[in-house]
Short mmCIF file of C-alpha atoms and ligand atoms in Angstrom, two decimals:
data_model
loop_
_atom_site.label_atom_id
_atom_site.label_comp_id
_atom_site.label_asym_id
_atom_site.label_seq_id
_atom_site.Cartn_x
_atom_site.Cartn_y
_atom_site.Cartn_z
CA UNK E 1 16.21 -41.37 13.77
CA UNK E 2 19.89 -41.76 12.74
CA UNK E 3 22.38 -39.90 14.79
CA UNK E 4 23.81 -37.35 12.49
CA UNK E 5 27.23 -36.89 15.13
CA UNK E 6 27.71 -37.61 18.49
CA UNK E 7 30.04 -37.89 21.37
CA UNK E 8 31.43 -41.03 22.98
CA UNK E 9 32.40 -40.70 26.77
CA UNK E 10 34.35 -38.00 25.63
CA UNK E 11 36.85 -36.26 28.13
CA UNK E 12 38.98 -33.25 27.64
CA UNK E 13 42.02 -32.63 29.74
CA UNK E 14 43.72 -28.98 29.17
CA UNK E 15 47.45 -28.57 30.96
CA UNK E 16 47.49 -25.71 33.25
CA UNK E 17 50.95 -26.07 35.15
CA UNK E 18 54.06 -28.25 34.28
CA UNK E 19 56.94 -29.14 36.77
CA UNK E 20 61.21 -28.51 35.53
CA UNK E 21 61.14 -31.27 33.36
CA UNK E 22 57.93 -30.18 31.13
CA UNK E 23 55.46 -32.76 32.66
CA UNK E 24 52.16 -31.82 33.24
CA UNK E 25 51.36 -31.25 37.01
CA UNK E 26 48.18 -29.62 37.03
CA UNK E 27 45.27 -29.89 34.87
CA UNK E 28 41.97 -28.88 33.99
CA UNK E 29 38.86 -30.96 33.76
CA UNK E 30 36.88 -29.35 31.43
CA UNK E 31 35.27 -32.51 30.16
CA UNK E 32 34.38 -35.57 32.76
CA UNK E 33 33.10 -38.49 30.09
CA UNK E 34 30.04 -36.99 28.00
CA UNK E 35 28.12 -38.73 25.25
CA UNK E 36 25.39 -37.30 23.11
CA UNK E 37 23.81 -37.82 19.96
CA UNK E 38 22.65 -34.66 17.49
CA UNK E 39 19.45 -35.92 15.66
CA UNK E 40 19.12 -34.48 11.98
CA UNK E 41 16.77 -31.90 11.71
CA UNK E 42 16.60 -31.61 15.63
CA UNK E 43 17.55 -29.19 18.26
CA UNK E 44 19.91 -30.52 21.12
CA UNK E 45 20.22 -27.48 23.96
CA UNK E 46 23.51 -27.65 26.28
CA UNK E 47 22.43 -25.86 29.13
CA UNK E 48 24.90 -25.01 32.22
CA UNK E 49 26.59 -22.31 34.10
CA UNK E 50 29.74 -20.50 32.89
CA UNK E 51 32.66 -22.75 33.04
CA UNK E 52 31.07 -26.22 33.07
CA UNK E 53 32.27 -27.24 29.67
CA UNK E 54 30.08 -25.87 26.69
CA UNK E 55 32.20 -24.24 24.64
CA UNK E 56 34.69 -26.91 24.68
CA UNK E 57 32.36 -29.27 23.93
CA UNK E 58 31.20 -27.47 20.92
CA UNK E 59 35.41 -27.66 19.87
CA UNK E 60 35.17 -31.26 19.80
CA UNK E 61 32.21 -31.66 18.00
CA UNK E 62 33.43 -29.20 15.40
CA UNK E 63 36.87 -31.28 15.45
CA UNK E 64 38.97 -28.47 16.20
CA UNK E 65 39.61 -29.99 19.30
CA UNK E 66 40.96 -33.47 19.77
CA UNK E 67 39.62 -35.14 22.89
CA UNK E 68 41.32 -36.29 25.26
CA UNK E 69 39.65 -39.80 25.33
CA UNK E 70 36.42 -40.90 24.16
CA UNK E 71 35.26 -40.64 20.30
CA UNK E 72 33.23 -38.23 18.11
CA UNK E 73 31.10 -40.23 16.07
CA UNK E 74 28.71 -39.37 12.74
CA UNK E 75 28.77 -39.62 9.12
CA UNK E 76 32.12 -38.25 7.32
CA UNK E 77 31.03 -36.56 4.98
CA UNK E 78 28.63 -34.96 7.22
CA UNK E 79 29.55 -30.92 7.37
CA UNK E 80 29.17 -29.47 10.11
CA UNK E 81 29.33 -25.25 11.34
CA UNK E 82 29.75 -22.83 13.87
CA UNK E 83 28.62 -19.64 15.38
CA UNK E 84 30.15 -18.35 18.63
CA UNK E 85 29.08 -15.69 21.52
CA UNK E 86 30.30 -12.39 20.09
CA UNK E 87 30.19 -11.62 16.23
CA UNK E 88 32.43 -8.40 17.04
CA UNK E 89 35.75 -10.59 17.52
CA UNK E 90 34.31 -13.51 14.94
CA UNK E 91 34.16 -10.95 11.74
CA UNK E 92 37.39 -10.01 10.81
CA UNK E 93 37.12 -5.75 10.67
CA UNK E 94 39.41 -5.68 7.30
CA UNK E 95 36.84 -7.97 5.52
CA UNK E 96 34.02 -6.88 3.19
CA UNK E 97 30.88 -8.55 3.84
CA UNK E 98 31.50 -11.15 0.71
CA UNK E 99 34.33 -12.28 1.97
CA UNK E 100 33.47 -12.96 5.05
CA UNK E 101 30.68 -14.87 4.19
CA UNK E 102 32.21 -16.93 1.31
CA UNK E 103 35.41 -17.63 2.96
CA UNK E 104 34.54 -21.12 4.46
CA UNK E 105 33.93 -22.20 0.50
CA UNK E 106 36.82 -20.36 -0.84
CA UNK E 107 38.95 -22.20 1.40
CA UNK E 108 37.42 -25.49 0.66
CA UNK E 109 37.64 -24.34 -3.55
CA UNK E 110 39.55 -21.27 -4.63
CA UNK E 111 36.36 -19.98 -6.52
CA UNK E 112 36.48 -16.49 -8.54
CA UNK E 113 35.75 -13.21 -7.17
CA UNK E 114 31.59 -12.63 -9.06
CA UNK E 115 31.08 -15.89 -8.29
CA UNK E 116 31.51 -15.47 -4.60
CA UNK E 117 30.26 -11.79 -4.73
CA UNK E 118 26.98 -13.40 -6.12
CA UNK E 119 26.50 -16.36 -3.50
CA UNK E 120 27.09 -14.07 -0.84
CA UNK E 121 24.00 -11.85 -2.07
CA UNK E 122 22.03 -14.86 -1.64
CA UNK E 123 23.21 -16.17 1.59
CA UNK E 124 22.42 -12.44 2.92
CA UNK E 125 19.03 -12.63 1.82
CA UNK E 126 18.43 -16.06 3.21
CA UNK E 127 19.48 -14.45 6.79
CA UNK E 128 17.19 -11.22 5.69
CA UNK E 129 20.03 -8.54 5.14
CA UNK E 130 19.72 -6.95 2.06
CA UNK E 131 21.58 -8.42 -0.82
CA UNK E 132 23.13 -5.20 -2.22
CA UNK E 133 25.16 -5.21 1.26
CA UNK E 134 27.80 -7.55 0.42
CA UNK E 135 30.57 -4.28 -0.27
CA UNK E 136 29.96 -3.11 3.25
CA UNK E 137 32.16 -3.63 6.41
CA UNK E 138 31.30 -5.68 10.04
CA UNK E 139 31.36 -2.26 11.86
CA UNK E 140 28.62 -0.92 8.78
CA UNK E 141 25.98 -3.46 10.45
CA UNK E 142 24.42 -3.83 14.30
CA UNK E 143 25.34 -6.45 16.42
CA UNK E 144 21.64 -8.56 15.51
CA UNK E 145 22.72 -8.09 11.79
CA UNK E 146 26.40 -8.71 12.51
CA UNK E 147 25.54 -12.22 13.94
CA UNK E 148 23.05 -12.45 11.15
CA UNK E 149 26.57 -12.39 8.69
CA UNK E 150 28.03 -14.91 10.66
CA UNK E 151 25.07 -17.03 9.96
CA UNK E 152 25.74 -16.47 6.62
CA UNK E 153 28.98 -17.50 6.76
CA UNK E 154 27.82 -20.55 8.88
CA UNK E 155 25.16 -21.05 6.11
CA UNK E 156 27.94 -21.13 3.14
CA UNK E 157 29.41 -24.40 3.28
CA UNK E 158 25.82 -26.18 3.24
CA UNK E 159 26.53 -27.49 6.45
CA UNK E 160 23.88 -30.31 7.90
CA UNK E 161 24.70 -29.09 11.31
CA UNK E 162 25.17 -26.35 12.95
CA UNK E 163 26.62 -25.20 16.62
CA UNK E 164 25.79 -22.36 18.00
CA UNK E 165 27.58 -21.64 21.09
CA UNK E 166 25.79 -18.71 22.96
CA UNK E 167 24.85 -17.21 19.36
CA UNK E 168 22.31 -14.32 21.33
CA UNK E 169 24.05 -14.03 24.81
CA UNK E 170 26.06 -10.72 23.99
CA UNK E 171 22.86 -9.42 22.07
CA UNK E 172 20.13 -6.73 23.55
CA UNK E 173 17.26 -8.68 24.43
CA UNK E 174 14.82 -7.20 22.07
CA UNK E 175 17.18 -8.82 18.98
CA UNK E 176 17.90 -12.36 20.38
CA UNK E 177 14.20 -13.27 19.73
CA UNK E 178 14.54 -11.91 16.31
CA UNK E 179 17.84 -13.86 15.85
CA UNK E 180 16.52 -17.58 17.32
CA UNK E 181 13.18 -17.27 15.25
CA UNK E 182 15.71 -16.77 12.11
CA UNK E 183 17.70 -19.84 13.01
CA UNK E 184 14.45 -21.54 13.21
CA UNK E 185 13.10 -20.78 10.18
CA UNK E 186 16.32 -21.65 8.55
CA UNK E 187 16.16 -25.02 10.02
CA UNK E 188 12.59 -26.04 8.73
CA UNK E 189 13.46 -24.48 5.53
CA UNK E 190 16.97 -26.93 5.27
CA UNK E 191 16.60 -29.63 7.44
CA UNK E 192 19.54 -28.74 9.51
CA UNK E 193 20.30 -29.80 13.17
CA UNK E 194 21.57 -27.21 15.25
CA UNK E 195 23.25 -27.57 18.93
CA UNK E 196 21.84 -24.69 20.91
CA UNK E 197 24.56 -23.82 23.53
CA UNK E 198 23.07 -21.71 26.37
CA UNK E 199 23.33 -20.55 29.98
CA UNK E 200 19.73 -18.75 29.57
CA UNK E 201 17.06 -21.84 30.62
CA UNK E 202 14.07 -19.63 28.72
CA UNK E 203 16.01 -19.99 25.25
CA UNK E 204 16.25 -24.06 25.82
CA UNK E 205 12.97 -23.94 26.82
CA UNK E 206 11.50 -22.34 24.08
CA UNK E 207 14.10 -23.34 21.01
CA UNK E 208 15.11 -26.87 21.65
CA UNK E 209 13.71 -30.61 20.97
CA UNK E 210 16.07 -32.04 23.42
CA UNK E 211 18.34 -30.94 26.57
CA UNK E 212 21.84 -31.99 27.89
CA UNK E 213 22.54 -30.17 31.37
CA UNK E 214 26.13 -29.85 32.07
CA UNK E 215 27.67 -29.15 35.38
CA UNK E 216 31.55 -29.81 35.95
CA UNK E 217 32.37 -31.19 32.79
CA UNK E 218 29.27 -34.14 33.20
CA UNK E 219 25.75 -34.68 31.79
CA UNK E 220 23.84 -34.68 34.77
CA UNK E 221 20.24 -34.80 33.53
CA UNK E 222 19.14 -35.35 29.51
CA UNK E 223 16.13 -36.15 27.88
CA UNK E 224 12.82 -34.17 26.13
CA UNK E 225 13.37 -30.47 26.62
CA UNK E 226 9.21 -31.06 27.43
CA UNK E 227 9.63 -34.32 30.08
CA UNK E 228 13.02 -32.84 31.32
CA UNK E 229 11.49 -29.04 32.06
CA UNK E 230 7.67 -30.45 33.19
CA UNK E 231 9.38 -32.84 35.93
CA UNK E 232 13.16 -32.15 36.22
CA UNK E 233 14.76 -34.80 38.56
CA UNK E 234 18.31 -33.89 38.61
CA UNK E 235 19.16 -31.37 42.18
CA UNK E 236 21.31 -29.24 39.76
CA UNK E 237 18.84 -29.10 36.97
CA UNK E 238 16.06 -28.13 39.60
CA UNK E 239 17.90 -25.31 41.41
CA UNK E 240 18.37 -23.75 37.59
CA UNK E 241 14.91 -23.64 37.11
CA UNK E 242 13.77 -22.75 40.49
CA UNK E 243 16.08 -19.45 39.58
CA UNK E 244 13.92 -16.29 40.60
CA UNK E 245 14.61 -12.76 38.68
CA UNK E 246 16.23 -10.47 41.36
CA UNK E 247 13.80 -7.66 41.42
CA UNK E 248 16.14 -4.51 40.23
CA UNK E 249 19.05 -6.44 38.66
CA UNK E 250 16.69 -8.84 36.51
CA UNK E 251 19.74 -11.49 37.48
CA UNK E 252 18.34 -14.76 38.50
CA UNK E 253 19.04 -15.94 42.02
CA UNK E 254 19.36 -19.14 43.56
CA UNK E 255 20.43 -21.47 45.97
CA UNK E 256 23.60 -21.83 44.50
CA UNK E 257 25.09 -17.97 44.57
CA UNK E 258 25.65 -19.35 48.49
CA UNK E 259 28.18 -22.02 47.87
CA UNK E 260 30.78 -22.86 45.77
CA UNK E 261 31.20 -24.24 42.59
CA UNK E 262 33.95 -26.77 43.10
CA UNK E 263 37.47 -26.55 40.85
CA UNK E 264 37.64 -28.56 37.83
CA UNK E 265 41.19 -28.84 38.38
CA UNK E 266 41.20 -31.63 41.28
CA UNK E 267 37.67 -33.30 40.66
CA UNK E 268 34.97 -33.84 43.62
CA UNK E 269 35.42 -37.77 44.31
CA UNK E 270 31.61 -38.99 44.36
CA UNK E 271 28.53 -36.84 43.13
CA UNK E 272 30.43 -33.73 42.08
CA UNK E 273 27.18 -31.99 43.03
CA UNK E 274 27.44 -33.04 46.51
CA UNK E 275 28.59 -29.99 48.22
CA UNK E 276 25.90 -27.99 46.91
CA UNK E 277 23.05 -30.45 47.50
CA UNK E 278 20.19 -29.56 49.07
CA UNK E 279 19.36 -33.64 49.23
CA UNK E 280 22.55 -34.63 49.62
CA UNK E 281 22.81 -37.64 52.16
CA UNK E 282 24.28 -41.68 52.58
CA UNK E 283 25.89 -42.89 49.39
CA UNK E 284 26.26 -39.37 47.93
CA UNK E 285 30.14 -39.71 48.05
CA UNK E 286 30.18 -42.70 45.17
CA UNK E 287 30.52 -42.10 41.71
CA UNK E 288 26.96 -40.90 40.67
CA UNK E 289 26.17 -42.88 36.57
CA UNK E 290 23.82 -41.48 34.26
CA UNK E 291 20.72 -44.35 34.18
CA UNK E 292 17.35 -43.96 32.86
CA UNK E 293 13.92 -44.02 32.78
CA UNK E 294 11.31 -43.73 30.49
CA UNK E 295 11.67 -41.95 27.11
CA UNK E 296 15.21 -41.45 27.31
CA UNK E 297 15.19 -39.09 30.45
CA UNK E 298 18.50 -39.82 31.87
CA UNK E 299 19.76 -38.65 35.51
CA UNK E 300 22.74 -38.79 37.18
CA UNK E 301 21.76 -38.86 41.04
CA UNK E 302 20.71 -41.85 42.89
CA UNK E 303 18.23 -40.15 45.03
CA UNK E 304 16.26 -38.84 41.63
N1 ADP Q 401 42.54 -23.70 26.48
C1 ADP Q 401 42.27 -23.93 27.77
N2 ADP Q 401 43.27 -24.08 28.68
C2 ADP Q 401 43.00 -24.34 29.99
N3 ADP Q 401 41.78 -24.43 30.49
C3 ADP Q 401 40.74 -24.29 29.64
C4 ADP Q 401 40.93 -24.02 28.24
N4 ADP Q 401 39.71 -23.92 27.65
C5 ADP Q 401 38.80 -24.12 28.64
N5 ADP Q 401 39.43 -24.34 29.82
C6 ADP Q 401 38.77 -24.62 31.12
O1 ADP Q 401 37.80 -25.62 30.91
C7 ADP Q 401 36.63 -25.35 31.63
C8 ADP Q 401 35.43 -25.29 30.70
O2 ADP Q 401 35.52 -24.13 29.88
P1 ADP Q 401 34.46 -23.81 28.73
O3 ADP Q 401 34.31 -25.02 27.90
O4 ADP Q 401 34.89 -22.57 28.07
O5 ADP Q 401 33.12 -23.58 29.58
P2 ADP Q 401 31.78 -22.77 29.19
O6 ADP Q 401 31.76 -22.59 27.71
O7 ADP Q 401 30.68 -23.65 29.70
O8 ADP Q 401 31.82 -21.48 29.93
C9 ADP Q 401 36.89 -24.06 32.39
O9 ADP Q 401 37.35 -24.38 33.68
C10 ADP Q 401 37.98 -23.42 31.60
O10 ADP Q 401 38.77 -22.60 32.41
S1 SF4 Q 402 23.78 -37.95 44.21
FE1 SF4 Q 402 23.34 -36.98 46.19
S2 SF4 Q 402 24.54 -35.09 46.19
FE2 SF4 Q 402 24.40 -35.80 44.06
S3 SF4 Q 402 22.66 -34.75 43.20
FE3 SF4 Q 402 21.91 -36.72 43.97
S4 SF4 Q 402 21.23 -36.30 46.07
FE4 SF4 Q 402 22.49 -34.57 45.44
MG1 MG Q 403 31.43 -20.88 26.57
#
């Protein structure tokens, strides 16, 4: 299967400090040299911890963010959508439902006012809100419905793939399943690809064809969300899934809530999962590369 986009040993560098003459003295890591490739009509999961480089991932691949090195590769003419965390601060308050939804197309091709009322009746019905709707306002709907419009809106441009970048983290629980099975069905019905951004290792599980896991800005283990999750080889990728609920809290503990996750703004030299390591030992401190086994199950960690 064709790659439908991708990323080429991509890394993104983000200024955080400059000296008196404007030059840039301290910087953030947030990507260390990924590559992927989205399959069309497949599910690629991101899965990582807070901070190791999702959501700035899913800004290159949308190409609002240049990368620092590395390419984005895929078809031109490919078109491609988003749908971030929190629907709240992604609908804009002032906005009737129509225009929200439409406004991806209108600002591709000024198009008239019934024209756009009418396509964003239909795009609410394909998410299953109820046509009529399209007058109301964001704070009119729930938060499940609310990311439901910015489906819609995500929906309007006939995109061929879609990010979603934590589309059911700030959702009750009862409403995310309701919201992934709707993304699913949307996918069988048009064939799109979707990258499933995610800290939760139950939605990968459950939602994705194939999984990248991130930590510091790397890849450290890919492959078949089935091979990957049956036999994870990775340290990192193994302490996520060893995770136990916290009776009380419902949080998930694990090994790693007792050290610390190292700054991204001077980079580990050698594994960058070496401090945390439960197997860390002799030849640990060199540069760990991705390599592979069978099926495409990639790991970076020469002890795997
Ligand atoms: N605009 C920015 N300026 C400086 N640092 C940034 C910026 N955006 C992200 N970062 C840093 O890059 C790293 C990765 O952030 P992000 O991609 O948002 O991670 P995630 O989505 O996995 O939580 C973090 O250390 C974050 O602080
Ligand atoms: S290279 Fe060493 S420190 Fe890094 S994950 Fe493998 S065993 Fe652990
Ligand atoms: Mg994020």
């Amino acid at each position: 299967m064709s790659a439908a986009i991708g990323l080429e040993d991509v890394f993104v560098r983000f200024p955080v400090a400059r000296d008196w003459r404007g030059r840039v003295t301290v910087q953030a890591h947030a990507l260390n040299g990924v590559s992927i490739a989205v399959a069309r009509g497949r599910t690629l999961g991101i899965l990582g911890e807070s901070g190791c480089g999702k959501s700035t991932l899913a800004q290159v691949l949308t190409g609002l963010l240049p990368p620092s090195s590395g390419r984005v590769t895929g078809d031109r003419d490919g078109r491609i959508s988003i749908v971030l965390q929190d629907p709240n601060s992604s609908l804009d308050p002032r906005m009737p439902v129509w225009r929200i939804v439409t406004e991806p197309v209108f600002l591709h091709a000024p198009t008239r006012r019934e024209a756009l009322r009418a396509m964003a009746a239909d795009l609410l019905e394909c998410v299953g809100l109820r046509p009529d709707h399209v007058d109301r306002y964001p704070h009119e709907f729930s938060g499940g419905q609310r990311q439901r419009i910015a489906i819609a809106r995500a929906l309007s441009s006939k995109p061929d793939i879609i990010i979603l970048d934590e589309p059911t983290s700030a959702l009750d629980v009862s409403v995310q399943a309701q919201i992934l099975n709707l993304l699913l069905a949307l996918q069988a019905e048009l064939g799109l690809a979707f990258v499933l951004i995610s800290h939760n290792v139950a939605v990968i599980r459950h939602f994705c064809d194939e999984v990248a896991v991130m930590y510091l800005g790397q890849i450290v283990e890919q492959g078949s969300v089935d091979t990957v999750f049956a036999d994870p080889a990775h340290p990192y990728t193994r302490t996520l899934l060893d995770a136990v609920p916290r009776i009380g809290t419902g949080r998930a503990h694990h090994a790693l809530d007792e050290t610390e996750l190292p700054s991204n703004r001077t980079l580990p030299t050698g594994c960058f999962f070496q401090n945390r390591c439960p197997m860390a030992a002799a030849g640990c401190e060199r540069p760990q590369i991705l390599s592979g086994g069978a099926g495409g199950h990639l790991v970076r960690c020469h002890r795997a």
